[in-house]
Amino acid sequence: MKRGQYTEEQIIGILNEVENGQRIADVCRKYGVSEGTFYRWKSAYGGLEISQMRRLRHLEDENRRLKNIVADLTLDNTMLKDITSKKW
């Protein structure tokens, strides 16, 4: 998937500009994005602050790492059960 031009922190800053009273069309023109993109960003990042976004990203990374660990341990457990269940 293509990486966007703006980081999450920049997107939150753009959304805050509109919340502070600027018009959506002006902000979209200033940053070169469509209004559809703006509303997609608003649905994904609306109401978040930069510190909350960093915390969310950290938790997602930790969750991904823990899922990998569980998958590896499950595979090891399955292999050990297969080995011990066979008759020699």
Short mmCIF file of N, CA and C in Angstrom, two decimals:
data_model
loop_
_atom_site.label_atom_id
_atom_site.label_comp_id
_atom_site.label_asym_id
_atom_site.label_seq_id
_atom_site.Cartn_x
_atom_site.Cartn_y
_atom_site.Cartn_z
N MET A 1 0.83 -1.17 0.00
CA MET A 1 0.00 0.00 0.00
C MET A 1 0.89 1.25 0.00
N LYS A 2 0.51 2.25 -0.76
CA LYS A 2 1.32 3.44 -0.90
C LYS A 2 1.30 4.26 0.39
N ARG A 3 2.47 4.71 0.78
CA ARG A 3 2.61 5.54 1.97
C ARG A 3 2.17 6.96 1.63
N GLY A 4 1.40 7.57 2.49
CA GLY A 4 0.88 8.90 2.24
C GLY A 4 1.93 9.98 2.31
N GLN A 5 1.57 11.13 1.82
CA GLN A 5 2.48 12.26 1.79
C GLN A 5 2.61 12.89 3.17
N TYR A 6 1.58 12.78 3.99
CA TYR A 6 1.55 13.41 5.29
C TYR A 6 1.62 12.37 6.40
N THR A 7 2.31 12.72 7.48
CA THR A 7 2.37 11.84 8.65
C THR A 7 1.10 12.03 9.47
N GLU A 8 0.90 11.14 10.44
CA GLU A 8 -0.29 11.26 11.28
C GLU A 8 -0.28 12.57 12.06
N GLU A 9 0.89 13.01 12.51
CA GLU A 9 0.98 14.26 13.25
C GLU A 9 0.58 15.45 12.38
N GLN A 10 1.01 15.43 11.11
CA GLN A 10 0.65 16.51 10.19
C GLN A 10 -0.84 16.49 9.90
N ILE A 11 -1.42 15.30 9.75
CA ILE A 11 -2.85 15.19 9.49
C ILE A 11 -3.65 15.75 10.65
N ILE A 12 -3.23 15.44 11.87
CA ILE A 12 -3.93 15.96 13.04
C ILE A 12 -3.82 17.49 13.08
N GLY A 13 -2.67 18.01 12.69
CA GLY A 13 -2.50 19.46 12.62
C GLY A 13 -3.43 20.10 11.60
N ILE A 14 -3.60 19.45 10.46
CA ILE A 14 -4.50 19.94 9.42
C ILE A 14 -5.94 19.92 9.93
N LEU A 15 -6.33 18.85 10.61
CA LEU A 15 -7.69 18.77 11.16
C LEU A 15 -7.90 19.85 12.22
N ASN A 16 -6.88 20.14 12.99
CA ASN A 16 -7.00 21.19 14.02
C ASN A 16 -7.18 22.57 13.41
N GLU A 17 -6.61 22.81 12.23
CA GLU A 17 -6.81 24.09 11.56
C GLU A 17 -8.28 24.32 11.25
N VAL A 18 -8.96 23.27 10.81
CA VAL A 18 -10.39 23.40 10.50
C VAL A 18 -11.18 23.58 11.79
N GLU A 19 -10.79 22.87 12.85
CA GLU A 19 -11.48 23.03 14.12
C GLU A 19 -11.31 24.43 14.69
N ASN A 20 -10.21 25.11 14.34
CA ASN A 20 -9.96 26.46 14.83
C ASN A 20 -10.65 27.54 14.01
N GLY A 21 -11.43 27.15 13.03
CA GLY A 21 -12.26 28.12 12.33
C GLY A 21 -11.99 28.32 10.86
N GLN A 22 -10.97 27.71 10.29
CA GLN A 22 -10.74 27.87 8.87
C GLN A 22 -11.72 27.01 8.08
N ARG A 23 -11.98 27.44 6.86
CA ARG A 23 -12.90 26.68 6.02
C ARG A 23 -12.21 25.43 5.46
N ILE A 24 -12.98 24.38 5.27
CA ILE A 24 -12.45 23.11 4.78
C ILE A 24 -11.86 23.27 3.38
N ALA A 25 -12.56 24.01 2.52
CA ALA A 25 -12.07 24.18 1.15
C ALA A 25 -10.73 24.90 1.13
N ASP A 26 -10.57 25.90 1.99
CA ASP A 26 -9.31 26.65 2.02
C ASP A 26 -8.16 25.78 2.51
N VAL A 27 -8.41 24.99 3.55
CA VAL A 27 -7.37 24.12 4.09
C VAL A 27 -7.00 23.05 3.07
N CYS A 28 -7.99 22.47 2.41
CA CYS A 28 -7.71 21.45 1.39
C CYS A 28 -6.89 22.02 0.25
N ARG A 29 -7.21 23.22 -0.17
CA ARG A 29 -6.45 23.86 -1.25
C ARG A 29 -5.02 24.16 -0.79
N LYS A 30 -4.87 24.60 0.45
CA LYS A 30 -3.55 24.94 0.98
C LYS A 30 -2.63 23.74 0.99
N TYR A 31 -3.16 22.56 1.36
CA TYR A 31 -2.32 21.36 1.48
C TYR A 31 -2.41 20.44 0.26
N GLY A 32 -3.24 20.78 -0.70
CA GLY A 32 -3.31 20.01 -1.93
C GLY A 32 -3.98 18.65 -1.78
N VAL A 33 -5.03 18.58 -0.96
CA VAL A 33 -5.77 17.33 -0.79
C VAL A 33 -7.23 17.59 -1.15
N SER A 34 -7.93 16.53 -1.50
CA SER A 34 -9.34 16.68 -1.83
C SER A 34 -10.17 16.70 -0.56
N GLU A 35 -11.41 17.15 -0.70
CA GLU A 35 -12.30 17.16 0.46
C GLU A 35 -12.63 15.74 0.91
N GLY A 36 -12.67 14.82 -0.04
CA GLY A 36 -12.91 13.41 0.32
C GLY A 36 -11.80 12.87 1.20
N THR A 37 -10.56 13.22 0.85
CA THR A 37 -9.42 12.82 1.68
C THR A 37 -9.52 13.45 3.05
N PHE A 38 -9.91 14.72 3.11
CA PHE A 38 -10.06 15.39 4.39
C PHE A 38 -11.08 14.67 5.27
N TYR A 39 -12.23 14.32 4.71
CA TYR A 39 -13.26 13.66 5.51
C TYR A 39 -12.84 12.24 5.91
N ARG A 40 -12.05 11.58 5.07
CA ARG A 40 -11.52 10.26 5.44
C ARG A 40 -10.56 10.40 6.62
N TRP A 41 -9.69 11.42 6.57
CA TRP A 41 -8.79 11.69 7.68
C TRP A 41 -9.59 12.02 8.94
N LYS A 42 -10.66 12.80 8.77
CA LYS A 42 -11.46 13.20 9.92
C LYS A 42 -12.11 11.99 10.58
N SER A 43 -12.56 11.04 9.77
CA SER A 43 -13.19 9.84 10.35
C SER A 43 -12.15 8.96 11.04
N ALA A 44 -10.92 8.96 10.55
CA ALA A 44 -9.88 8.11 11.14
C ALA A 44 -9.20 8.78 12.33
N TYR A 45 -8.92 10.08 12.23
CA TYR A 45 -8.10 10.76 13.23
C TYR A 45 -8.85 11.85 13.99
N GLY A 46 -10.14 12.03 13.72
CA GLY A 46 -10.88 13.11 14.36
C GLY A 46 -10.92 12.96 15.87
N GLY A 47 -10.64 14.04 16.57
CA GLY A 47 -10.70 14.03 18.03
C GLY A 47 -9.42 13.56 18.71
N LEU A 48 -8.43 13.13 17.94
CA LEU A 48 -7.18 12.68 18.55
C LEU A 48 -6.19 13.84 18.66
N GLU A 49 -5.37 13.77 19.69
CA GLU A 49 -4.26 14.69 19.81
C GLU A 49 -2.99 13.95 19.41
N ILE A 50 -1.92 14.69 19.20
CA ILE A 50 -0.68 14.08 18.73
C ILE A 50 -0.16 13.07 19.74
N SER A 51 -0.24 13.38 21.03
CA SER A 51 0.24 12.45 22.05
C SER A 51 -0.59 11.17 22.06
N GLN A 52 -1.90 11.30 21.84
CA GLN A 52 -2.76 10.12 21.77
C GLN A 52 -2.43 9.27 20.55
N MET A 53 -2.10 9.92 19.44
CA MET A 53 -1.76 9.19 18.22
C MET A 53 -0.46 8.42 18.41
N ARG A 54 0.51 9.03 19.06
CA ARG A 54 1.77 8.33 19.32
C ARG A 54 1.55 7.13 20.23
N ARG A 55 0.70 7.31 21.25
CA ARG A 55 0.39 6.22 22.18
C ARG A 55 -0.33 5.09 21.43
N LEU A 56 -1.26 5.44 20.56
CA LEU A 56 -1.99 4.44 19.77
C LEU A 56 -1.03 3.67 18.87
N ARG A 57 -0.11 4.36 18.22
CA ARG A 57 0.86 3.70 17.34
C ARG A 57 1.76 2.76 18.15
N HIS A 58 2.17 3.20 19.34
CA HIS A 58 3.00 2.37 20.21
C HIS A 58 2.24 1.10 20.62
N LEU A 59 0.97 1.24 20.98
CA LEU A 59 0.18 0.08 21.38
C LEU A 59 -0.04 -0.88 20.22
N GLU A 60 -0.25 -0.35 19.02
CA GLU A 60 -0.42 -1.21 17.85
C GLU A 60 0.85 -1.99 17.56
N ASP A 61 2.01 -1.35 17.69
CA ASP A 61 3.28 -2.05 17.47
C ASP A 61 3.49 -3.14 18.52
N GLU A 62 3.17 -2.82 19.77
CA GLU A 62 3.31 -3.82 20.82
C GLU A 62 2.35 -4.99 20.61
N ASN A 63 1.14 -4.69 20.18
CA ASN A 63 0.15 -5.74 19.91
C ASN A 63 0.62 -6.64 18.77
N ARG A 64 1.18 -6.05 17.72
CA ARG A 64 1.70 -6.83 16.58
C ARG A 64 2.83 -7.75 17.03
N ARG A 65 3.72 -7.22 17.88
CA ARG A 65 4.85 -8.01 18.38
C ARG A 65 4.36 -9.17 19.24
N LEU A 66 3.39 -8.92 20.10
CA LEU A 66 2.86 -9.97 20.96
C LEU A 66 2.12 -11.04 20.16
N LYS A 67 1.42 -10.64 19.11
CA LYS A 67 0.74 -11.62 18.25
C LYS A 67 1.75 -12.53 17.57
N ASN A 68 2.88 -11.98 17.15
CA ASN A 68 3.93 -12.80 16.54
C ASN A 68 4.50 -13.79 17.54
N ILE A 69 4.69 -13.35 18.78
CA ILE A 69 5.21 -14.24 19.81
C ILE A 69 4.23 -15.38 20.06
N VAL A 70 2.94 -15.07 20.16
CA VAL A 70 1.93 -16.11 20.39
C VAL A 70 1.89 -17.09 19.22
N ALA A 71 2.00 -16.59 18.01
CA ALA A 71 1.98 -17.47 16.85
C ALA A 71 3.19 -18.42 16.87
N ASP A 72 4.36 -17.91 17.21
CA ASP A 72 5.55 -18.75 17.29
C ASP A 72 5.42 -19.81 18.37
N LEU A 73 4.91 -19.41 19.53
CA LEU A 73 4.75 -20.37 20.63
C LEU A 73 3.69 -21.43 20.31
N THR A 74 2.65 -21.04 19.62
CA THR A 74 1.62 -22.00 19.22
C THR A 74 2.19 -23.01 18.24
N LEU A 75 2.99 -22.55 17.31
CA LEU A 75 3.63 -23.45 16.35
C LEU A 75 4.57 -24.42 17.06
N ASP A 76 5.37 -23.91 17.99
CA ASP A 76 6.27 -24.78 18.76
C ASP A 76 5.49 -25.81 19.55
N ASN A 77 4.41 -25.39 20.18
CA ASN A 77 3.58 -26.29 20.97
C ASN A 77 2.98 -27.39 20.09
N THR A 78 2.50 -27.02 18.92
CA THR A 78 1.92 -28.00 18.00
C THR A 78 2.96 -29.00 17.54
N MET A 79 4.17 -28.54 17.25
CA MET A 79 5.23 -29.45 16.82
C MET A 79 5.60 -30.42 17.94
N LEU A 80 5.70 -29.91 19.16
CA LEU A 80 6.03 -30.78 20.29
C LEU A 80 4.95 -31.83 20.54
N LYS A 81 3.70 -31.47 20.39
CA LYS A 81 2.62 -32.43 20.56
C LYS A 81 2.67 -33.50 19.48
N ASP A 82 2.98 -33.11 18.26
CA ASP A 82 3.09 -34.09 17.17
C ASP A 82 4.23 -35.06 17.43
N ILE A 83 5.34 -34.56 17.92
CA ILE A 83 6.49 -35.41 18.18
C ILE A 83 6.20 -36.39 19.31
N THR A 84 5.59 -35.93 20.37
CA THR A 84 5.35 -36.80 21.52
C THR A 84 4.20 -37.78 21.30
N SER A 85 3.33 -37.51 20.37
CA SER A 85 2.19 -38.39 20.14
C SER A 85 2.55 -39.60 19.24
N LYS A 86 3.63 -39.52 18.51
CA LYS A 86 4.02 -40.63 17.61
C LYS A 86 4.64 -41.77 18.40
N LYS A 87 4.39 -42.98 17.94
CA LYS A 87 4.99 -44.16 18.55
C LYS A 87 6.35 -44.38 17.90
N TRP A 88 7.31 -44.72 18.73
CA TRP A 88 8.66 -44.98 18.24
C TRP A 88 8.80 -46.40 17.96
#
